[in-house]
């Protein structure tokens, strides 16, 4: 993803013809947008907020195309309210809905939608994230209280990531599958996928047992979503600091034993991906792991050639006529 306006993508959703993304909090005006991308990750249009968001961390896309942006980041836990921005299909700008926690400020980076379209915030509390939902219907121009609807404990993990043990204990993003049958939450190290029954995302996360999908060594993985057909997870890291840092790369993780399912729009195409859909990082790792074997093979071949050349030289020397015969 080469667009200079997208160095810190923190929210990602797939559509039938591309993606929708938002940046983490930014002081740069042209980065504070909702960005629509094509399948090649080129920006096709942007939508402005009517007022400045504070810390957008995730987004969720409803089956009807409504986009919810979670303005829920609070690293210092000082905000009196968090916010949810709702962009309805065809709208020119999103509508702001303020929300407040019942038990003090929380930092959060994951936003989910239940089967009935209710937004669910998953906090970034270490080890045991909390789930919060509006206590009543959201209304623009008012602050809606949240209620704590549950919590869950992150499973133990040894997956390599830039933040070691801490990276395995913090939820940084989430998404619901296109057909609503599964929900995924991610840390800096792994994706945790739960089965959903009757649209009850809260029960799935708080009572279910997740399938753990390693996402090893992503630079700063804060996004996850499903592809349009639900057969793969897509992730994108924030860009590392420094002028020489590589541009973020959209990675695709195929889900085992997952048959393609139709998306919400019949006949819609899925994003184009290579035949080998593993992340490039994994292919590079396999190549590096095979280097010792290649080195041993090369040495053996060299020794064999030296022996052959030596034998040929001896054979030639024995066949060379002596000086006495001349």
Tab-separated table of C-alpha atoms in Angstrom, residues 7 10 18 37-38 42 62 71-72 103 157 160 187 204 213 223 225 230 273 276 285 298:
chain	number	residue	atom	x	y	z
A	7	UNK	CA	0.806	5.026	6.875
A	10	UNK	CA	-5.924	0.670	11.935
A	18	UNK	CA	-12.019	-3.545	-2.874
A	37	UNK	CA	-9.783	1.359	-2.218
A	38	UNK	CA	-9.956	-0.843	-5.284
A	42	UNK	CA	-5.435	2.284	-4.858
A	62	UNK	CA	-22.735	-4.180	7.916
A	71	UNK	CA	-13.252	6.294	17.418
A	72	UNK	CA	-12.366	4.352	20.548
A	103	UNK	CA	-16.713	1.926	34.757
A	157	UNK	CA	0.482	-18.213	22.824
A	160	UNK	CA	6.654	-14.545	17.513
A	187	UNK	CA	-3.626	-9.575	18.824
A	204	UNK	CA	-19.529	-16.576	20.889
A	213	UNK	CA	-4.441	-18.732	13.703
A	223	UNK	CA	-6.238	-4.845	11.436
A	225	UNK	CA	-11.065	-8.744	8.322
A	230	UNK	CA	-15.229	-15.681	4.019
A	273	UNK	CA	-4.622	-13.000	-5.087
A	276	UNK	CA	0.259	-19.292	-3.616
A	285	UNK	CA	11.120	-17.770	5.684
A	298	UNK	CA	26.532	-27.199	-3.313
